[in-house]
PDB file of C-alpha atoms in Angstrom:
ATOM      1  CA  MET A   1     -89.395 -66.365-113.347  1.00 70.00           C
ATOM      2  CA  SER A   2     -86.486 -68.113-115.080  1.00 89.00           C
ATOM      3  CA  ARG A   3     -84.754 -70.754-112.975  1.00 95.00           C
ATOM      4  CA  LEU A   4     -81.215 -69.417-113.607  1.00 97.00           C
ATOM      5  CA  GLN A   5     -80.904 -65.766-112.626  1.00 97.00           C
ATOM      6  CA  VAL A   6     -77.578 -64.268-113.728  1.00 98.00           C
ATOM      7  CA  VAL A   7     -76.709 -60.914-112.120  1.00 98.00           C
ATOM      8  CA  SER A   8     -74.108 -58.641-113.703  1.00 98.00           C
ATOM      9  CA  GLY A   9     -73.236 -54.957-113.477  1.00 97.00           C
ATOM     10  CA  LYS A  10     -70.391 -52.487-113.586  1.00 96.00           C
ATOM     11  CA  GLY A  11     -67.979 -52.677-110.663  1.00 93.00           C
ATOM     12  CA  GLY A  12     -69.172 -50.533-107.779  1.00 94.00           C
ATOM     13  CA  THR A  13     -72.883 -50.845-108.556  1.00 96.00           C
ATOM     14  CA  GLY A  14     -73.445 -53.459-105.845  1.00 95.00           C
ATOM     15  CA  LYS A  15     -74.212 -56.435-108.071  1.00 96.00           C
ATOM     16  CA  THR A  16     -73.217 -58.956-105.376  1.00 96.00           C
ATOM     17  CA  THR A  17     -75.572 -57.280-102.914  1.00 96.00           C
ATOM     18  CA  VAL A  18     -78.392 -57.329-105.464  1.00 97.00           C
ATOM     19  CA  ALA A  19     -77.702 -60.997-106.297  1.00 97.00           C
ATOM     20  CA  ALA A  20     -77.907 -61.893-102.594  1.00 97.00           C
ATOM     21  CA  ALA A  21     -81.103 -59.873-102.111  1.00 96.00           C
ATOM     22  CA  LEU A  22     -82.605 -61.519-105.198  1.00 97.00           C
ATOM     23  CA  ALA A  23     -81.795 -64.988-103.840  1.00 97.00           C
ATOM     24  CA  LEU A  24     -83.579 -64.077-100.592  1.00 96.00           C
ATOM     25  CA  ALA A  25     -86.532 -62.611-102.483  1.00 95.00           C
ATOM     26  CA  LEU A  26     -86.933 -65.764-104.571  1.00 96.00           C
ATOM     27  CA  ALA A  27     -86.794 -68.041-101.529  1.00 95.00           C
ATOM     28  CA  THR A  28     -90.425 -67.404-100.637  1.00 85.00           C
ATOM     29  CA  GLU A  29     -93.147 -69.754 -99.447  1.00 79.00           C
ATOM     30  CA  GLY A  30     -90.774 -72.607 -98.738  1.00 85.00           C
ATOM     31  CA  LYS A  31     -88.820 -72.333-101.977  1.00 94.00           C
ATOM     32  CA  ARG A  32     -85.116 -73.101-102.113  1.00 96.00           C
ATOM     33  CA  THR A  33     -82.533 -71.010-103.960  1.00 97.00           C
ATOM     34  CA  LEU A  34     -78.824 -71.504-104.605  1.00 98.00           C
ATOM     35  CA  LEU A  35     -76.632 -68.395-104.671  1.00 98.00           C
ATOM     36  CA  VAL A  36     -73.508 -69.023-106.733  1.00 96.00           C
ATOM     37  CA  GLU A  37     -70.270 -67.014-106.666  1.00 95.00           C
ATOM     38  CA  VAL A  38     -67.808 -67.389-109.558  1.00 91.00           C
ATOM     39  CA  GLU A  39     -65.179 -64.693-108.989  1.00 87.00           C
ATOM     40  CA  GLY A  40     -63.539 -66.059-105.829  1.00 83.00           C
ATOM     41  CA  ARG A  41     -64.005 -62.869-103.810  1.00 85.00           C
ATOM     42  CA  GLN A  42     -66.080 -64.406-100.986  1.00 88.00           C
ATOM     43  CA  GLY A  43     -68.445 -61.457-101.235  1.00 90.00           C
ATOM     44  CA  ILE A  44     -71.466 -63.617-100.409  1.00 93.00           C
ATOM     45  CA  ALA A  45     -69.950 -64.783 -97.121  1.00 91.00           C
ATOM     46  CA  GLN A  46     -69.246 -61.187 -96.137  1.00 91.00           C
ATOM     47  CA  LEU A  47     -72.797 -60.067 -96.888  1.00 93.00           C
ATOM     48  CA  PHE A  48     -74.320 -62.869 -94.831  1.00 92.00           C
ATOM     49  CA  GLU A  49     -71.735 -62.358 -92.069  1.00 89.00           C
ATOM     50  CA  ALA A  50     -70.555 -65.943 -92.433  1.00 89.00           C
ATOM     51  CA  GLU A  51     -67.224 -67.723 -92.668  1.00 89.00           C
ATOM     52  CA  ALA A  52     -65.549 -68.122 -96.068  1.00 89.00           C
ATOM     53  CA  LEU A  53     -67.550 -70.494 -98.248  1.00 89.00           C
ATOM     54  CA  PRO A  54     -66.013 -73.868 -99.083  1.00 85.00           C
ATOM     55  CA  TYR A  55     -66.524 -75.640-102.393  1.00 87.00           C
ATOM     56  CA  GLU A  56     -69.821 -77.159-101.314  1.00 90.00           C
ATOM     57  CA  GLU A  57     -73.436 -76.081-101.216  1.00 94.00           C
ATOM     58  CA  ARG A  58     -74.201 -74.799 -97.744  1.00 94.00           C
ATOM     59  CA  LYS A  59     -77.350 -73.268 -96.262  1.00 95.00           C
ATOM     60  CA  ILE A  60     -76.590 -69.664 -95.514  1.00 95.00           C
ATOM     61  CA  ALA A  61     -79.952 -68.024 -94.714  1.00 95.00           C
ATOM     62  CA  VAL A  62     -83.649 -68.612 -94.084  1.00 93.00           C
ATOM     63  CA  ALA A  63     -86.047 -66.282 -95.861  1.00 91.00           C
ATOM     64  CA  PRO A  64     -89.380 -65.022 -94.470  1.00 84.00           C
ATOM     65  CA  GLY A  65     -91.983 -67.734 -95.040  1.00 84.00           C
ATOM     66  CA  GLY A  66     -89.517 -70.562 -94.473  1.00 88.00           C
ATOM     67  CA  GLY A  67     -87.610 -70.492 -97.758  1.00 94.00           C
ATOM     68  CA  GLU A  68     -83.948 -71.437 -97.737  1.00 96.00           C
ATOM     69  CA  VAL A  69     -80.921 -69.870 -99.392  1.00 97.00           C
ATOM     70  CA  TYR A  70     -77.910 -72.061-100.080  1.00 97.00           C
ATOM     71  CA  ALA A  71     -74.587 -70.669-101.289  1.00 97.00           C
ATOM     72  CA  LEU A  72     -71.706 -72.050-103.327  1.00 95.00           C
ATOM     73  CA  ALA A  73     -68.355 -70.473-104.140  1.00 93.00           C
ATOM     74  CA  ILE A  74     -67.282 -72.333-107.277  1.00 88.00           C
ATOM     75  CA  ASP A  75     -63.594 -73.216-107.442  1.00 80.00           C
ATOM     76  CA  ALA A  76     -62.551 -73.819-111.065  1.00 73.00           C
ATOM     77  CA  GLU A  77     -59.815 -76.304-110.188  1.00 71.00           C
ATOM     78  CA  LEU A  78     -62.100 -78.437-108.012  1.00 74.00           C
ATOM     79  CA  ALA A  79     -64.850 -78.163-110.632  1.00 74.00           C
ATOM     80  CA  LEU A  80     -62.404 -79.592-113.188  1.00 69.00           C
ATOM     81  CA  LEU A  81     -61.698 -82.521-110.877  1.00 69.00           C
ATOM     82  CA  ASP A  82     -65.453 -83.113-110.681  1.00 72.00           C
ATOM     83  CA  TYR A  83     -65.622 -82.958-114.463  1.00 65.00           C
ATOM     84  CA  LEU A  84     -62.764 -85.444-114.920  1.00 62.00           C
ATOM     85  CA  GLN A  85     -64.371 -87.828-112.460  1.00 60.00           C
ATOM     86  CA  MET A  86     -67.803 -87.467-114.099  1.00 58.00           C
ATOM     87  CA  PHE A  87     -66.674 -88.130-117.661  1.00 52.00           C
ATOM     88  CA  TYR A  88     -63.409 -90.046-117.338  1.00 49.00           C
ATOM     89  CA  LYS A  89     -63.665 -91.727-113.898  1.00 50.00           C
ATOM     90  CA  LEU A  90     -60.104 -90.629-113.048  1.00 46.00           C
ATOM     91  CA  GLY A  91     -60.595 -90.737-109.284  1.00 51.00           C
ATOM     92  CA  GLY A  92     -57.175 -90.726-107.603  1.00 49.00           C
ATOM     93  CA  ALA A  93     -55.478 -89.979-110.924  1.00 45.00           C
ATOM     94  CA  GLY A  94     -57.309 -86.662-111.000  1.00 45.00           C
ATOM     95  CA  ARG A  95     -55.953 -85.769-107.555  1.00 52.00           C
ATOM     96  CA  ALA A  96     -52.474 -86.725-108.762  1.00 48.00           C
ATOM     97  CA  LEU A  97     -52.865 -84.365-111.701  1.00 46.00           C
ATOM     98  CA  LYS A  98     -53.750 -81.581-109.266  1.00 49.00           C
ATOM     99  CA  LYS A  99     -50.586 -82.240-107.248  1.00 49.00           C
ATOM    100  CA  LEU A 100     -48.550 -82.078-110.454  1.00 43.00           C
ATOM    101  CA  GLY A 101     -50.038 -78.699-111.306  1.00 49.00           C
ATOM    102  CA  ALA A 102     -51.886 -79.933-114.399  1.00 44.00           C
ATOM    103  CA  ILE A 103     -55.261 -78.783-113.083  1.00 45.00           C
ATOM    104  CA  ASP A 104     -54.045 -75.267-112.408  1.00 53.00           C
ATOM    105  CA  PHE A 105     -52.438 -75.216-115.863  1.00 46.00           C
ATOM    106  CA  ALA A 106     -55.657 -76.318-117.551  1.00 50.00           C
ATOM    107  CA  THR A 107     -57.863 -73.765-115.804  1.00 47.00           C
ATOM    108  CA  THR A 108     -55.392 -70.919-116.304  1.00 51.00           C
ATOM    109  CA  ILE A 109     -53.981 -71.500-119.784  1.00 46.00           C
ATOM    110  CA  ALA A 110     -56.519 -73.520-121.781  1.00 55.00           C
ATOM    111  CA  PRO A 111     -58.793 -71.150-123.717  1.00 49.00           C
ATOM    112  CA  GLY A 112     -62.126 -70.720-122.007  1.00 68.00           C
ATOM    113  CA  VAL A 113     -61.867 -73.801-119.792  1.00 71.00           C
ATOM    114  CA  ARG A 114     -62.268 -71.875-116.528  1.00 74.00           C
ATOM    115  CA  ASP A 115     -65.436 -70.123-117.663  1.00 81.00           C
ATOM    116  CA  VAL A 116     -66.867 -73.366-119.049  1.00 79.00           C
ATOM    117  CA  LEU A 117     -66.369 -75.008-115.658  1.00 78.00           C
ATOM    118  CA  LEU A 118     -67.932 -72.115-113.767  1.00 84.00           C
ATOM    119  CA  THR A 119     -71.020 -71.825-115.965  1.00 88.00           C
ATOM    120  CA  GLY A 120     -71.269 -75.598-116.242  1.00 85.00           C
ATOM    121  CA  LYS A 121     -71.412 -76.054-112.472  1.00 87.00           C
ATOM    122  CA  ALA A 122     -74.208 -73.494-112.169  1.00 92.00           C
ATOM    123  CA  CYS A 123     -76.180 -75.084-115.018  1.00 91.00           C
ATOM    124  CA  GLU A 124     -75.780 -78.520-113.415  1.00 89.00           C
ATOM    125  CA  ALA A 125     -77.410 -77.135-110.268  1.00 93.00           C
ATOM    126  CA  VAL A 126     -80.268 -75.764-112.380  1.00 95.00           C
ATOM    127  CA  ARG A 127     -80.930 -79.179-113.970  1.00 93.00           C
ATOM    128  CA  ARG A 128     -80.366 -81.330-110.862  1.00 93.00           C
ATOM    129  CA  LYS A 129     -83.330 -83.313-109.543  1.00 95.00           C
ATOM    130  CA  ASP A 130     -83.891 -85.368-106.416  1.00 94.00           C
ATOM    131  CA  LYS A 131     -85.009 -88.984-106.286  1.00 94.00           C
ATOM    132  CA  SER A 132     -88.653 -87.986-106.630  1.00 95.00           C
ATOM    133  CA  GLY A 133     -87.936 -86.128-109.864  1.00 95.00           C
ATOM    134  CA  ARG A 134     -88.323 -82.623-108.381  1.00 95.00           C
ATOM    135  CA  PHE A 135     -85.740 -79.922-108.955  1.00 96.00           C
ATOM    136  CA  VAL A 136     -83.390 -79.611-105.982  1.00 97.00           C
ATOM    137  CA  TYR A 137     -83.418 -75.802-106.324  1.00 97.00           C
ATOM    138  CA  ASP A 138     -86.343 -73.684-107.454  1.00 96.00           C
ATOM    139  CA  HIS A 139     -83.923 -70.968-108.572  1.00 97.00           C
ATOM    140  CA  VAL A 140     -80.169 -70.582-108.996  1.00 98.00           C
ATOM    141  CA  VAL A 141     -78.823 -67.027-108.725  1.00 98.00           C
ATOM    142  CA  MET A 142     -75.345 -66.381-110.100  1.00 97.00           C
ATOM    143  CA  ASP A 143     -73.240 -63.434-108.956  1.00 97.00           C
ATOM    144  CA  ALA A 144     -71.573 -63.154-112.363  1.00 96.00           C
ATOM    145  CA  PRO A 145     -68.598 -61.176-113.729  1.00 94.00           C
ATOM    146  CA  PRO A 146     -69.072 -57.455-114.436  1.00 96.00           C
ATOM    147  CA  THR A 147     -70.788 -55.973-117.469  1.00 96.00           C
ATOM    148  CA  GLY A 148     -67.660 -55.710-119.595  1.00 93.00           C
ATOM    149  CA  ARG A 149     -67.043 -59.490-119.404  1.00 93.00           C
ATOM    150  CA  ILE A 150     -70.506 -60.976-119.023  1.00 96.00           C
ATOM    151  CA  THR A 151     -71.265 -61.783-122.674  1.00 94.00           C
ATOM    152  CA  ARG A 152     -67.926 -63.468-123.279  1.00 90.00           C
ATOM    153  CA  PHE A 153     -68.203 -65.329-119.967  1.00 91.00           C
ATOM    154  CA  LEU A 154     -71.629 -66.744-120.786  1.00 93.00           C
ATOM    155  CA  ASN A 155     -70.912 -67.352-124.472  1.00 88.00           C
ATOM    156  CA  VAL A 156     -67.520 -69.052-124.011  1.00 73.00           C
ATOM    157  CA  ASN A 157     -69.154 -72.459-124.189  1.00 65.00           C
ATOM    158  CA  ASP A 158     -70.040 -71.766-127.826  1.00 62.00           C
ATOM    159  CA  GLU A 159     -66.360 -71.042-128.505  1.00 62.00           C
ATOM    160  CA  VAL A 160     -65.221 -74.228-126.756  1.00 64.00           C
ATOM    161  CA  ALA A 161     -67.879 -76.273-128.544  1.00 56.00           C
ATOM    162  CA  GLY A 162     -66.428 -74.963-131.788  1.00 55.00           C
ATOM    163  CA  LEU A 163     -62.908 -76.003-130.787  1.00 54.00           C
ATOM    164  CA  ALA A 164     -63.913 -79.478-129.626  1.00 55.00           C
ATOM    165  CA  LYS A 165     -66.060 -80.928-132.412  1.00 60.00           C
ATOM    166  CA  ILE A 166     -66.816 -84.230-130.679  1.00 56.00           C
ATOM    167  CA  GLY A 167     -66.505 -85.911-127.298  1.00 62.00           C
ATOM    168  CA  PRO A 168     -67.485 -85.056-123.696  1.00 66.00           C
ATOM    169  CA  ILE A 169     -66.111 -81.487-123.787  1.00 65.00           C
ATOM    170  CA  HIS A 170     -68.179 -80.686-126.880  1.00 68.00           C
ATOM    171  CA  ASN A 171     -71.294 -82.289-125.403  1.00 73.00           C
ATOM    172  CA  GLN A 172     -70.858 -80.495-122.065  1.00 73.00           C
ATOM    173  CA  ALA A 173     -70.445 -77.114-123.747  1.00 76.00           C
ATOM    174  CA  GLN A 174     -73.509 -77.700-125.900  1.00 79.00           C
ATOM    175  CA  ALA A 175     -75.589 -78.766-122.890  1.00 82.00           C
ATOM    176  CA  VAL A 176     -74.570 -75.630-120.988  1.00 84.00           C
ATOM    177  CA  MET A 177     -75.438 -73.371-123.909  1.00 86.00           C
ATOM    178  CA  ARG A 178     -78.867 -74.970-124.217  1.00 89.00           C
ATOM    179  CA  VAL A 179     -79.583 -73.805-120.663  1.00 92.00           C
ATOM    180  CA  LEU A 180     -77.989 -70.361-121.018  1.00 93.00           C
ATOM    181  CA  LYS A 181     -79.844 -69.503-124.228  1.00 93.00           C
ATOM    182  CA  SER A 182     -83.199 -70.887-123.130  1.00 93.00           C
ATOM    183  CA  GLY A 183     -86.169 -69.512-121.255  1.00 93.00           C
ATOM    184  CA  GLU A 184     -84.691 -71.084-118.125  1.00 93.00           C
ATOM    185  CA  THR A 185     -82.168 -68.237-117.945  1.00 97.00           C
ATOM    186  CA  ALA A 186     -82.394 -64.464-117.487  1.00 97.00           C
ATOM    187  CA  VAL A 187     -79.431 -62.077-117.308  1.00 98.00           C
ATOM    188  CA  HIS A 188     -80.125 -59.045-115.119  1.00 98.00           C
ATOM    189  CA  MET A 189     -78.112 -55.826-115.166  1.00 98.00           C
ATOM    190  CA  VAL A 190     -77.405 -53.788-112.021  1.00 98.00           C
ATOM    191  CA  THR A 191     -76.651 -50.108-112.458  1.00 98.00           C
ATOM    192  CA  LEU A 192     -76.671 -46.720-110.765  1.00 98.00           C
ATOM    193  CA  LEU A 193     -78.348 -43.546-112.003  1.00 97.00           C
ATOM    194  CA  GLU A 194     -75.002 -42.283-113.274  1.00 96.00           C
ATOM    195  CA  GLU A 195     -73.825 -41.789-116.831  1.00 96.00           C
ATOM    196  CA  MET A 196     -70.999 -44.352-117.018  1.00 97.00           C
ATOM    197  CA  PRO A 197     -72.809 -47.301-115.384  1.00 97.00           C
ATOM    198  CA  VAL A 198     -75.909 -46.599-117.468  1.00 98.00           C
ATOM    199  CA  GLN A 199     -73.875 -46.513-120.688  1.00 97.00           C
ATOM    200  CA  GLU A 200     -72.153 -49.788-119.770  1.00 97.00           C
ATOM    201  CA  THR A 201     -75.555 -51.293-119.034  1.00 98.00           C
ATOM    202  CA  ALA A 202     -76.877 -50.259-122.443  1.00 98.00           C
ATOM    203  CA  ASP A 203     -73.756 -51.592-124.189  1.00 97.00           C
ATOM    204  CA  GLY A 204     -73.917 -54.849-122.219  1.00 97.00           C
ATOM    205  CA  ILE A 205     -77.556 -55.407-123.137  1.00 98.00           C
ATOM    206  CA  THR A 206     -76.752 -54.821-126.814  1.00 97.00           C
ATOM    207  CA  GLU A 207     -73.940 -57.405-126.651  1.00 96.00           C
ATOM    208  CA  LEU A 208     -76.108 -59.965-124.842  1.00 97.00           C
ATOM    209  CA  ARG A 209     -78.884 -59.596-127.389  1.00 96.00           C
ATOM    210  CA  ALA A 210     -76.433 -59.919-130.282  1.00 95.00           C
ATOM    211  CA  ALA A 211     -75.126 -63.162-128.764  1.00 94.00           C
ATOM    212  CA  GLY A 212     -78.632 -64.565-128.410  1.00 94.00           C
ATOM    213  CA  LEU A 213     -78.494 -64.540-124.602  1.00 96.00           C
ATOM    214  CA  PRO A 214     -81.748 -63.814-122.728  1.00 97.00           C
ATOM    215  CA  VAL A 215     -81.798 -60.407-121.033  1.00 97.00           C
ATOM    216  CA  GLY A 216     -84.009 -60.110-117.959  1.00 97.00           C
ATOM    217  CA  ARG A 217     -84.385 -56.961-115.869  1.00 97.00           C
ATOM    218  CA  ILE A 218     -82.557 -53.752-115.069  1.00 98.00           C
ATOM    219  CA  ILE A 219     -82.122 -53.121-111.353  1.00 98.00           C
ATOM    220  CA  VAL A 220     -81.122 -49.596-110.337  1.00 98.00           C
ATOM    221  CA  ASN A 221     -79.303 -49.788-107.037  1.00 97.00           C
ATOM    222  CA  MET A 222     -78.598 -47.202-104.317  1.00 96.00           C
ATOM    223  CA  VAL A 223     -81.304 -44.737-105.381  1.00 95.00           C
ATOM    224  CA  ARG A 224     -81.242 -41.640-103.178  1.00 89.00           C
ATOM    225  CA  PRO A 225     -84.518 -40.520-101.584  1.00 86.00           C
ATOM    226  CA  ALA A 226     -86.299 -37.553-103.164  1.00 80.00           C
ATOM    227  CA  ILE A 227     -85.896 -34.473-100.971  1.00 77.00           C
ATOM    228  CA  LEU A 228     -87.410 -31.851-103.253  1.00 73.00           C
ATOM    229  CA  ASP A 229     -90.112 -32.422-105.861  1.00 75.00           C
ATOM    230  CA  ASP A 230     -90.297 -30.708-109.249  1.00 73.00           C
ATOM    231  CA  ALA A 231     -92.445 -27.885-107.843  1.00 71.00           C
ATOM    232  CA  ASP A 232     -89.869 -27.183-105.130  1.00 69.00           C
ATOM    233  CA  LEU A 233     -87.020 -27.225-107.626  1.00 66.00           C
ATOM    234  CA  ALA A 234     -88.849 -24.747-109.864  1.00 69.00           C
ATOM    235  CA  LEU A 235     -88.847 -22.240-106.988  1.00 65.00           C
ATOM    236  CA  LEU A 236     -85.026 -22.111-107.055  1.00 69.00           C
ATOM    237  CA  ASP A 237     -85.099 -19.987-110.194  1.00 71.00           C
ATOM    238  CA  GLY A 238     -85.227 -16.351-109.084  1.00 69.00           C
ATOM    239  CA  VAL A 239     -85.580 -17.186-105.411  1.00 73.00           C
ATOM    240  CA  ASP A 240     -85.995 -14.203-103.060  1.00 69.00           C
ATOM    241  CA  ARG A 241     -82.934 -14.443-100.805  1.00 73.00           C
ATOM    242  CA  THR A 242     -84.322 -11.893 -98.332  1.00 72.00           C
ATOM    243  CA  ALA A 243     -87.483 -13.962 -97.927  1.00 73.00           C
ATOM    244  CA  VAL A 244     -85.383 -17.077 -97.365  1.00 72.00           C
ATOM    245  CA  ALA A 245     -83.374 -15.271 -94.688  1.00 73.00           C
ATOM    246  CA  ARG A 246     -86.561 -14.136 -92.939  1.00 73.00           C
ATOM    247  CA  ALA A 247     -87.933 -17.692 -93.023  1.00 74.00           C
ATOM    248  CA  LEU A 248     -84.714 -19.064 -91.531  1.00 71.00           C
ATOM    249  CA  SER A 249     -84.766 -16.401 -88.821  1.00 74.00           C
ATOM    250  CA  SER A 250     -88.422 -17.154 -88.002  1.00 73.00           C
ATOM    251  CA  ALA A 251     -87.485 -20.826 -87.659  1.00 72.00           C
ATOM    252  CA  GLY A 252     -84.921 -19.894 -85.010  1.00 69.00           C
ATOM    253  CA  LEU A 253     -81.862 -20.471 -87.200  1.00 70.00           C
ATOM    254  CA  GLY A 254     -78.877 -18.169 -87.208  1.00 63.00           C
ATOM    255  CA  GLY A 255     -77.847 -17.826 -83.556  1.00 55.00           C
ATOM    256  CA  ALA A 256     -78.291 -14.909 -81.154  1.00 47.00           C
ATOM    257  CA  ARG A 257     -78.264 -12.268 -83.888  1.00 53.00           C
ATOM    258  CA  ARG A 258     -80.696 -14.233 -85.920  1.00 47.00           C
ATOM    259  CA  GLY A 259     -81.218 -11.751 -88.757  1.00 52.00           C
ATOM    260  CA  GLN A 260     -77.540 -11.563 -89.677  1.00 63.00           C
ATOM    261  CA  GLY A 261     -76.899 -15.221 -88.887  1.00 67.00           C
ATOM    262  CA  ALA A 262     -79.772 -16.361 -91.041  1.00 69.00           C
ATOM    263  CA  ALA A 263     -78.541 -14.209 -93.930  1.00 72.00           C
ATOM    264  CA  ARG A 264     -75.182 -15.999 -93.812  1.00 76.00           C
ATOM    265  CA  LEU A 265     -76.974 -19.352 -94.172  1.00 78.00           C
ATOM    266  CA  VAL A 266     -78.824 -18.414 -97.367  1.00 74.00           C
ATOM    267  CA  GLU A 267     -76.023 -18.859 -99.922  1.00 75.00           C
ATOM    268  CA  PRO A 268     -74.713 -22.206 -98.581  1.00 78.00           C
ATOM    269  CA  LEU A 269     -78.296 -23.481 -98.415  1.00 77.00           C
ATOM    270  CA  LEU A 270     -79.088 -22.421-101.977  1.00 73.00           C
ATOM    271  CA  GLU A 271     -75.778 -23.855-103.161  1.00 77.00           C
ATOM    272  CA  GLN A 272     -76.743 -27.258-101.730  1.00 79.00           C
ATOM    273  CA  ALA A 273     -80.178 -26.971-103.312  1.00 74.00           C
ATOM    274  CA  GLY A 274     -78.537 -26.174-106.660  1.00 73.00           C
ATOM    275  CA  GLU A 275     -76.303 -29.254-106.404  1.00 77.00           C
ATOM    276  CA  TYR A 276     -79.349 -31.373-105.592  1.00 77.00           C
ATOM    277  CA  ALA A 277     -81.182 -29.946-108.614  1.00 79.00           C
ATOM    278  CA  GLU A 278     -78.265 -30.850-110.897  1.00 80.00           C
ATOM    279  CA  ARG A 279     -78.123 -34.396-109.564  1.00 84.00           C
ATOM    280  CA  HIS A 280     -81.897 -34.724-109.835  1.00 83.00           C
ATOM    281  CA  ALA A 281     -81.785 -33.653-113.493  1.00 86.00           C
ATOM    282  CA  LEU A 282     -78.943 -36.104-114.243  1.00 91.00           C
ATOM    283  CA  GLU A 283     -80.791 -38.975-112.558  1.00 91.00           C
ATOM    284  CA  HIS A 284     -83.973 -38.110-114.466  1.00 91.00           C
ATOM    285  CA  GLU A 285     -82.008 -38.174-117.721  1.00 95.00           C
ATOM    286  CA  GLN A 286     -80.343 -41.518-116.957  1.00 97.00           C
ATOM    287  CA  ARG A 287     -83.637 -43.062-115.845  1.00 97.00           C
ATOM    288  CA  ALA A 288     -85.085 -42.090-119.232  1.00 97.00           C
ATOM    289  CA  VAL A 289     -82.159 -43.815-121.001  1.00 97.00           C
ATOM    290  CA  LEU A 290     -82.802 -47.008-119.040  1.00 98.00           C
ATOM    291  CA  THR A 291     -86.545 -46.851-119.712  1.00 97.00           C
ATOM    292  CA  ASP A 292     -85.862 -46.636-123.456  1.00 97.00           C
ATOM    293  CA  LEU A 293     -84.072 -50.010-123.317  1.00 97.00           C
ATOM    294  CA  GLY A 294     -87.506 -51.637-123.074  1.00 96.00           C
ATOM    295  CA  LEU A 295     -86.853 -53.935-120.105  1.00 97.00           C
ATOM    296  CA  PRO A 296     -88.557 -54.208-116.702  1.00 97.00           C
ATOM    297  CA  LEU A 297     -86.994 -51.562-114.473  1.00 97.00           C
ATOM    298  CA  HIS A 298     -86.697 -51.835-110.695  1.00 97.00           C
ATOM    299  CA  GLU A 299     -85.162 -49.489-108.132  1.00 97.00           C
ATOM    300  CA  LEU A 300     -83.581 -50.257-104.781  1.00 97.00           C
ATOM    301  CA  PRO A 301     -83.005 -47.528-102.188  1.00 95.00           C
ATOM    302  CA  LEU A 302     -79.699 -46.320-100.827  1.00 94.00           C
ATOM    303  CA  LEU A 303     -79.634 -47.624 -97.269  1.00 90.00           C
ATOM    304  CA  SER A 304     -78.782 -44.747 -94.962  1.00 77.00           C
ATOM    305  CA  GLU A 305     -77.258 -47.017 -92.304  1.00 73.00           C
ATOM    306  CA  GLY A 306     -75.042 -48.881 -94.760  1.00 70.00           C
ATOM    307  CA  MET A 307     -75.190 -52.496 -95.829  1.00 73.00           C
ATOM    308  CA  ALA A 308     -75.601 -55.095 -93.114  1.00 82.00           C
ATOM    309  CA  LEU A 309     -77.531 -58.349 -92.934  1.00 90.00           C
ATOM    310  CA  ALA A 310     -80.720 -56.523 -91.917  1.00 91.00           C
ATOM    311  CA  GLY A 311     -80.305 -54.270 -94.940  1.00 93.00           C
ATOM    312  CA  LEU A 312     -80.048 -57.309 -97.201  1.00 94.00           C
ATOM    313  CA  TYR A 313     -83.428 -58.551 -95.966  1.00 94.00           C
ATOM    314  CA  GLU A 314     -84.826 -55.047 -96.470  1.00 94.00           C
ATOM    315  CA  LEU A 315     -83.703 -55.035-100.117  1.00 96.00           C
ATOM    316  CA  ALA A 316     -85.132 -58.535-100.611  1.00 95.00           C
ATOM    317  CA  GLU A 317     -88.509 -57.350 -99.341  1.00 95.00           C
ATOM    318  CA  GLU A 318     -88.311 -54.365-101.695  1.00 95.00           C
ATOM    319  CA  LEU A 319     -87.756 -56.723-104.627  1.00 96.00           C
ATOM    320  CA  ARG A 320     -90.705 -58.871-103.529  1.00 94.00           C
ATOM    321  CA  GLN A 321     -92.971 -55.838-103.380  1.00 94.00           C
ATOM    322  CA  GLN A 322     -91.898 -54.931-106.898  1.00 95.00           C
ATOM    323  CA  GLY A 323     -92.862 -58.376-108.163  1.00 91.00           C
ATOM    324  CA  VAL A 324     -89.384 -59.865-108.533  1.00 89.00           C
ATOM    325  CA  SER A 325     -90.178 -63.218-106.945  1.00 74.00           C
TER     326      SER A 325
END
């Protein structure tokens, strides 16, 4: 598995949930993962039922087997202060610039600076080693921007490197791109079995490949359980409504006057079955589109009790069983 796992997806597909579950899944057998948030939404803290994350790496969960998950909400302004201290040793002068509003100006107005800082911080965590020469984190998982922005977000360092031909900014951008375009990185796409998210996934993968960025896996989230199989669905064509009514009556459905009551249940029941058949056909079609993209495909179930911390661990175990660890 690549050491930097970037997770993107159309809004509403649950990419933050999948990123968190992936971080838990990777933290197996004593491994340590860092889960990074770059959009400032504090979605990771909500999932782990924790307080808002500060701009520091903090242990947020323990995985089965003793692995640890750390989390970091990257703040672009504070990351710029780190950058100024690292390359220019500004110290207190950097804090003065923040008070004057120069830091906010730089991260808001300067082309691409914010994204460079966000990706740069994550890549620094990927490369960081302890005193013994071992990597501090076995994996870094980034909850990245959505599909429509992911290629530009990850490729912005190339643009900045082109603007700054020499100096620390140029060198930093080049160092980040060496990580992002290497085998150390994989960009995963989260989708649903619906037409629009699947199309955005396909378009996003095309853009990533064109930019030379490494595409990893497709993770289909919130997959509904199969209620009827293909043989059952085939029976809906030309179904004998009288026989259905008799079966419902024999099962004790329909009230005191079971014959008439059961007959009234037939049409609503068949209508629901027809809606299920349509959805099943659509999901089958979209699954085929995803399969044709030629990437490893994984599916996570729709949790009937909603998303809570226990559900996050359940999804992590599902990913482990599917070999994503």
